[in-house]
Amino acid sequence: MATFKGNPITLQGTQVQVGDKAPDFEVLATDLSKKTLSSYEGVRILSVVPSIDTGVCDAQTRKFNEEATKLPNVSVLTISNDLPFAQRRWCAANGLENVATLSDHKDLSFGKNYGVAIEELRLLARSVFVVNSNDEIVYVEYVPESTDEVDFAAALEAAASAE
């Protein structure tokens, strides 16, 4: 059961598992260009947050930004339903350069393909996925309470050992 601030939520879409082929998706970058899974090569950490402007989401994005420089050939994609303009403003204000922020606001393509679209709030449930260079999912974490943190160590270890 998933919750948001202690309240039960309904997740739309199909949850993925380790070993699955990573579903494709279409999201918007901060310049409004369309991006898909294949827009990024190598190992990808898909860091999913409800809103970039909240404390836990901010901390998650900062942590993955810091660690990204230590992992060669790893892209970090922070995905939320925030508008691209808000994501661009947040990144500029915080000086983050190692994370691509992507918006799923338009179609919920990512949220539904990965089973993280919160029906009641039109937000994405906190989660993290690691996809290897063959587009296979090698790590999955659906955080039961969306206001809790992800397991950074496990996600980073999976990314470091993925090819």
PDB file of C-alpha atoms in Angstrom:
ATOM      1  CA  MET A   1       0.000   0.000   0.000  1.00  0.00           C
ATOM      2  CA  ALA A   2       1.299   3.440  -0.942  1.00  0.00           C
ATOM      3  CA  THR A   3       0.681   6.603   1.063  1.00  0.00           C
ATOM      4  CA  PHE A   4       1.286  10.332   0.797  1.00  0.00           C
ATOM      5  CA  LYS A   5       1.523  12.160   4.124  1.00  0.00           C
ATOM      6  CA  GLY A   6      -0.020   9.087   5.732  1.00  0.00           C
ATOM      7  CA  ASN A   7      -3.051   9.022   3.423  1.00  0.00           C
ATOM      8  CA  PRO A   8      -3.622   6.069   1.085  1.00  0.00           C
ATOM      9  CA  ILE A   9      -3.054   6.814  -2.592  1.00  0.00           C
ATOM     10  CA  THR A  10      -3.868   5.002  -5.820  1.00  0.00           C
ATOM     11  CA  LEU A  11      -0.967   4.476  -8.206  1.00  0.00           C
ATOM     12  CA  GLN A  12      -1.892   4.376 -11.876  1.00  0.00           C
ATOM     13  CA  GLY A  13      -0.023   2.277 -14.390  1.00  0.00           C
ATOM     14  CA  THR A  14       2.020  -0.882 -14.198  1.00  0.00           C
ATOM     15  CA  GLN A  15       4.876  -1.212 -11.743  1.00  0.00           C
ATOM     16  CA  VAL A  16       8.133  -2.515 -13.167  1.00  0.00           C
ATOM     17  CA  GLN A  17      10.507  -5.094 -11.729  1.00  0.00           C
ATOM     18  CA  VAL A  18      14.202  -5.855 -11.884  1.00  0.00           C
ATOM     19  CA  GLY A  19      14.883  -7.725 -15.123  1.00  0.00           C
ATOM     20  CA  ASP A  20      12.110  -5.986 -17.084  1.00  0.00           C
ATOM     21  CA  LYS A  21      12.876  -4.066 -20.241  1.00  0.00           C
ATOM     22  CA  ALA A  22      12.603  -0.424 -19.196  1.00  0.00           C
ATOM     23  CA  PRO A  23       9.421   1.087 -20.621  1.00  0.00           C
ATOM     24  CA  ASP A  24       9.910   4.070 -22.875  1.00  0.00           C
ATOM     25  CA  PHE A  25       8.338   7.403 -21.973  1.00  0.00           C
ATOM     26  CA  GLU A  26       8.032  10.929 -23.319  1.00  0.00           C
ATOM     27  CA  VAL A  27       8.650  13.880 -21.004  1.00  0.00           C
ATOM     28  CA  LEU A  28       9.652  17.529 -21.402  1.00  0.00           C
ATOM     29  CA  ALA A  29      13.043  19.029 -20.634  1.00  0.00           C
ATOM     30  CA  THR A  30      13.302  22.501 -19.137  1.00  0.00           C
ATOM     31  CA  ASP A  31      13.596  23.969 -22.674  1.00  0.00           C
ATOM     32  CA  LEU A  32      10.293  22.207 -23.612  1.00  0.00           C
ATOM     33  CA  SER A  33      12.051  19.718 -25.898  1.00  0.00           C
ATOM     34  CA  LYS A  34      10.718  16.170 -25.844  1.00  0.00           C
ATOM     35  CA  LYS A  35      12.898  13.559 -24.184  1.00  0.00           C
ATOM     36  CA  THR A  36      12.594   9.784 -24.047  1.00  0.00           C
ATOM     37  CA  LEU A  37      14.541   7.024 -22.343  1.00  0.00           C
ATOM     38  CA  SER A  38      16.742   6.727 -25.436  1.00  0.00           C
ATOM     39  CA  SER A  39      17.619  10.439 -25.257  1.00  0.00           C
ATOM     40  CA  TYR A  40      20.160   9.384 -22.621  1.00  0.00           C
ATOM     41  CA  GLU A  41      22.826   6.713 -23.072  1.00  0.00           C
ATOM     42  CA  GLY A  42      24.623   4.422 -20.690  1.00  0.00           C
ATOM     43  CA  VAL A  43      23.398   3.726 -17.188  1.00  0.00           C
ATOM     44  CA  ARG A  44      20.534   5.935 -16.068  1.00  0.00           C
ATOM     45  CA  ILE A  45      19.284   6.674 -12.569  1.00  0.00           C
ATOM     46  CA  LEU A  46      15.628   7.684 -12.783  1.00  0.00           C
ATOM     47  CA  SER A  47      15.040   9.686  -9.615  1.00  0.00           C
ATOM     48  CA  VAL A  48      11.315  10.309  -9.230  1.00  0.00           C
ATOM     49  CA  VAL A  49      10.006  13.031  -6.920  1.00  0.00           C
ATOM     50  CA  PRO A  50       6.524  14.432  -6.184  1.00  0.00           C
ATOM     51  CA  SER A  51       7.702  18.075  -6.445  1.00  0.00           C
ATOM     52  CA  ILE A  52      11.182  19.538  -6.785  1.00  0.00           C
ATOM     53  CA  ASP A  53      10.216  22.451  -4.485  1.00  0.00           C
ATOM     54  CA  THR A  54       9.796  20.354  -1.325  1.00  0.00           C
ATOM     55  CA  GLY A  55      12.454  19.530   1.254  1.00  0.00           C
ATOM     56  CA  VAL A  56      12.756  15.777   0.698  1.00  0.00           C
ATOM     57  CA  CYS A  57      12.642  16.141  -3.096  1.00  0.00           C
ATOM     58  CA  ASP A  58      15.226  18.907  -2.970  1.00  0.00           C
ATOM     59  CA  ALA A  59      17.507  16.722  -0.821  1.00  0.00           C
ATOM     60  CA  GLN A  60      17.045  13.715  -3.139  1.00  0.00           C
ATOM     61  CA  THR A  61      17.918  15.750  -6.221  1.00  0.00           C
ATOM     62  CA  ARG A  62      20.943  17.340  -4.529  1.00  0.00           C
ATOM     63  CA  LYS A  63      22.256  13.978  -3.296  1.00  0.00           C
ATOM     64  CA  PHE A  64      22.057  12.364  -6.728  1.00  0.00           C
ATOM     65  CA  ASN A  65      23.602  15.522  -8.269  1.00  0.00           C
ATOM     66  CA  GLU A  66      26.596  15.243  -5.913  1.00  0.00           C
ATOM     67  CA  GLU A  67      27.062  11.525  -6.481  1.00  0.00           C
ATOM     68  CA  ALA A  68      26.650  11.691 -10.275  1.00  0.00           C
ATOM     69  CA  THR A  69      30.110  13.180 -10.722  1.00  0.00           C
ATOM     70  CA  LYS A  70      31.625  10.108  -9.054  1.00  0.00           C
ATOM     71  CA  LEU A  71      30.005   7.605 -11.424  1.00  0.00           C
ATOM     72  CA  PRO A  72      31.372   7.513 -14.987  1.00  0.00           C
ATOM     73  CA  ASN A  73      28.844   7.024 -17.790  1.00  0.00           C
ATOM     74  CA  VAL A  74      25.847   7.447 -15.472  1.00  0.00           C
ATOM     75  CA  SER A  75      23.071   9.941 -16.211  1.00  0.00           C
ATOM     76  CA  VAL A  76      20.746  11.114 -13.455  1.00  0.00           C
ATOM     77  CA  LEU A  77      17.253  12.062 -14.568  1.00  0.00           C
ATOM     78  CA  THR A  78      15.007  13.698 -11.973  1.00  0.00           C
ATOM     79  CA  ILE A  79      11.411  13.297 -13.066  1.00  0.00           C
ATOM     80  CA  SER A  80       8.418  15.071 -11.543  1.00  0.00           C
ATOM     81  CA  ASN A  81       5.133  16.605 -12.613  1.00  0.00           C
ATOM     82  CA  ASP A  82       6.432  20.105 -11.944  1.00  0.00           C
ATOM     83  CA  LEU A  83       6.193  22.390 -14.944  1.00  0.00           C
ATOM     84  CA  PRO A  84       9.437  22.681 -16.934  1.00  0.00           C
ATOM     85  CA  PHE A  85       9.610  26.410 -16.072  1.00  0.00           C
ATOM     86  CA  ALA A  86       9.581  25.655 -12.341  1.00  0.00           C
ATOM     87  CA  GLN A  87      12.228  22.968 -12.795  1.00  0.00           C
ATOM     88  CA  ARG A  88      14.459  25.353 -14.751  1.00  0.00           C
ATOM     89  CA  ARG A  89      14.048  28.067 -12.095  1.00  0.00           C
ATOM     90  CA  TRP A  90      14.851  25.595  -9.300  1.00  0.00           C
ATOM     91  CA  CYS A  91      17.988  24.287 -11.051  1.00  0.00           C
ATOM     92  CA  ALA A  92      19.239  27.803 -11.802  1.00  0.00           C
ATOM     93  CA  ALA A  93      18.673  28.923  -8.217  1.00  0.00           C
ATOM     94  CA  ASN A  94      20.466  25.861  -6.841  1.00  0.00           C
ATOM     95  CA  GLY A  95      23.328  25.583  -9.350  1.00  0.00           C
ATOM     96  CA  LEU A  96      22.809  21.899 -10.108  1.00  0.00           C
ATOM     97  CA  GLU A  97      24.539  20.762 -13.272  1.00  0.00           C
ATOM     98  CA  ASN A  98      24.762  16.956 -13.079  1.00  0.00           C
ATOM     99  CA  VAL A  99      21.050  16.163 -13.108  1.00  0.00           C
ATOM    100  CA  ALA A 100      18.564  16.521 -15.957  1.00  0.00           C
ATOM    101  CA  THR A 101      15.171  17.626 -14.645  1.00  0.00           C
ATOM    102  CA  LEU A 102      12.280  16.351 -16.707  1.00  0.00           C
ATOM    103  CA  SER A 103       8.558  17.076 -16.514  1.00  0.00           C
ATOM    104  CA  ASP A 104       5.891  14.392 -16.868  1.00  0.00           C
ATOM    105  CA  HIS A 105       3.111  16.948 -16.408  1.00  0.00           C
ATOM    106  CA  LYS A 106       1.845  16.879 -19.989  1.00  0.00           C
ATOM    107  CA  ASP A 107       0.854  13.231 -20.482  1.00  0.00           C
ATOM    108  CA  LEU A 108       1.882  11.263 -17.364  1.00  0.00           C
ATOM    109  CA  SER A 109       3.732   9.029 -19.817  1.00  0.00           C
ATOM    110  CA  PHE A 110       6.476   8.171 -17.347  1.00  0.00           C
ATOM    111  CA  GLY A 111       4.158   7.903 -14.347  1.00  0.00           C
ATOM    112  CA  LYS A 112       1.808   5.440 -15.997  1.00  0.00           C
ATOM    113  CA  ASN A 113       4.564   3.389 -17.681  1.00  0.00           C
ATOM    114  CA  TYR A 114       6.383   2.942 -14.352  1.00  0.00           C
ATOM    115  CA  GLY A 115       3.321   2.728 -12.089  1.00  0.00           C
ATOM    116  CA  VAL A 116       4.009   5.905 -10.079  1.00  0.00           C
ATOM    117  CA  ALA A 117       1.241   8.324 -11.162  1.00  0.00           C
ATOM    118  CA  ILE A 118      -0.766   9.278  -8.070  1.00  0.00           C
ATOM    119  CA  GLU A 119      -4.388   9.364  -9.205  1.00  0.00           C
ATOM    120  CA  GLU A 120      -5.649  11.588  -6.387  1.00  0.00           C
ATOM    121  CA  LEU A 121      -2.948  14.273  -6.677  1.00  0.00           C
ATOM    122  CA  ARG A 122      -1.590  14.126 -10.253  1.00  0.00           C
ATOM    123  CA  LEU A 123       1.888  13.875  -8.763  1.00  0.00           C
ATOM    124  CA  LEU A 124       4.469  11.114  -9.066  1.00  0.00           C
ATOM    125  CA  ALA A 125       5.162   8.807  -6.130  1.00  0.00           C
ATOM    126  CA  ARG A 126       8.722   8.899  -4.812  1.00  0.00           C
ATOM    127  CA  SER A 127      10.744   6.115  -6.389  1.00  0.00           C
ATOM    128  CA  VAL A 128      14.062   5.363  -8.030  1.00  0.00           C
ATOM    129  CA  PHE A 129      14.973   3.089 -10.914  1.00  0.00           C
ATOM    130  CA  VAL A 130      18.342   2.174 -12.379  1.00  0.00           C
ATOM    131  CA  VAL A 131      18.405   1.249 -16.058  1.00  0.00           C
ATOM    132  CA  ASN A 132      21.521  -0.290 -17.624  1.00  0.00           C
ATOM    133  CA  SER A 133      22.923   0.470 -21.077  1.00  0.00           C
ATOM    134  CA  ASN A 134      20.821  -2.389 -22.533  1.00  0.00           C
ATOM    135  CA  ASP A 135      17.614  -0.698 -21.291  1.00  0.00           C
ATOM    136  CA  GLU A 136      17.077  -3.353 -18.615  1.00  0.00           C
ATOM    137  CA  ILE A 137      15.900  -2.382 -15.167  1.00  0.00           C
ATOM    138  CA  VAL A 138      18.552  -3.416 -12.632  1.00  0.00           C
ATOM    139  CA  TYR A 139      17.173  -1.642  -9.543  1.00  0.00           C
ATOM    140  CA  VAL A 140      13.685  -0.645  -8.395  1.00  0.00           C
ATOM    141  CA  GLU A 141      12.530   1.149  -5.288  1.00  0.00           C
ATOM    142  CA  TYR A 142       8.930   2.222  -4.770  1.00  0.00           C
ATOM    143  CA  VAL A 143       8.963   4.187  -1.513  1.00  0.00           C
ATOM    144  CA  PRO A 144       5.826   3.163   0.456  1.00  0.00           C
ATOM    145  CA  GLU A 145       5.402   6.654   2.001  1.00  0.00           C
ATOM    146  CA  SER A 146       6.083   9.325  -0.630  1.00  0.00           C
ATOM    147  CA  THR A 147       7.417  11.798   1.933  1.00  0.00           C
ATOM    148  CA  ASP A 148      10.216   9.397   3.005  1.00  0.00           C
ATOM    149  CA  GLU A 149      13.675   9.279   1.417  1.00  0.00           C
ATOM    150  CA  VAL A 150      14.901   6.696  -1.081  1.00  0.00           C
ATOM    151  CA  ASP A 151      17.712   4.280  -0.278  1.00  0.00           C
ATOM    152  CA  PHE A 152      20.537   6.285  -1.846  1.00  0.00           C
ATOM    153  CA  ALA A 153      23.250   3.740  -1.067  1.00  0.00           C
ATOM    154  CA  ALA A 154      21.398   0.862  -2.747  1.00  0.00           C
ATOM    155  CA  ALA A 155      20.515   2.896  -5.849  1.00  0.00           C
ATOM    156  CA  LEU A 156      24.050   4.226  -6.244  1.00  0.00           C
ATOM    157  CA  GLU A 157      25.541   0.767  -5.729  1.00  0.00           C
ATOM    158  CA  ALA A 158      23.242  -0.619  -8.435  1.00  0.00           C
ATOM    159  CA  ALA A 159      24.248   2.186 -10.806  1.00  0.00           C
ATOM    160  CA  ALA A 160      27.957   1.698 -10.079  1.00  0.00           C
ATOM    161  CA  SER A 161      27.772  -2.030 -10.844  1.00  0.00           C
ATOM    162  CA  ALA A 162      25.520  -1.734 -13.913  1.00  0.00           C
ATOM    163  CA  GLU A 163      26.909  -1.761 -17.436  1.00  0.00           C
TER     164      GLU A 163
END
